[in-house]
Amino acid sequence: MRVCERVTGCSDDAADAAQDAMLAVFARLPHLELEAFNLHGYLRVAGRRAALERMRTRHRSVPLDHIAEPVDPAPACAEHVERQELARAVRTAIRELPPRQRKALFESAYEGRALVDIGEALGLSANATAQLIHRARRGLAQQLTRDETALR
């Protein structure tokens, strides 16, 4: 038992290894020549081999205190679904904007273009383009608010 404990470093594993060693010796007893037999040495070698085998094949166990609680995927799934629903609602609301507002908003928000560049493409001044984008955002917000209210 002491040899097994020195190898494994754990009294539980040592007890299991000692039991494995005793069973192995017991199974080999009929084949041993008992006249020139050193039982003590034979048991020590069998114990060391059993302990090494147990260490090689065992799975490292971790105390339950060291295991973190599993993360519940439900909140992440719910957030993902909410984001998908919001994205769908935004796409639908953008499609309902007038074409010039949709184009100005897209170029401003998604392409990051300057008001002057957007205005040139639409034949507007920078101030008129800013007003157009403001109306597009306000219309988008109103549409999303209506959709949210309708869902309740």
Phi, psi and omega in degrees: 000318180295320178297315180297320182291324177295324181285313186276328183076010183219128184294325179293314178295324179296319179297318178295318180294320178297320178296317177300319180295315180298319178295321178294318179294317180300320179292330182270351184308316181297339183262000183266147175269107188285343180295315182251048188249127176256093185298318182299311180295320180296318179294322178297315179294316179297320178296316179297317179296317180296320179293317178296320178296318179297318179295323181290323187261347185284153175266132181296126178262148181241133178303145182299333179296334184269356180268126181287150177295139179293144180279132179284118182285350184300314179300319180296321179295318180296318178297320179297315179296318179298318178297320178295318179295320178296317179298319178297316180296320179294315178301316179297316180294322178295320178298332182276353177288154173299149186306318181294319178295317180299315181295314181296316180295317180298312182293328179284308187281318187264326181263346177069026181284154179285155180302321180299315181294318179295316179300319178298318180294329182262356181075034182235162173282170179297320179294317179295323178294318178298319178294320179298317179293321178298315178296323179296316179295318179296317178296320178297315179297318179296318180296318180293322178295318177298315180298318180295319179295321180293328181288335181282000000 
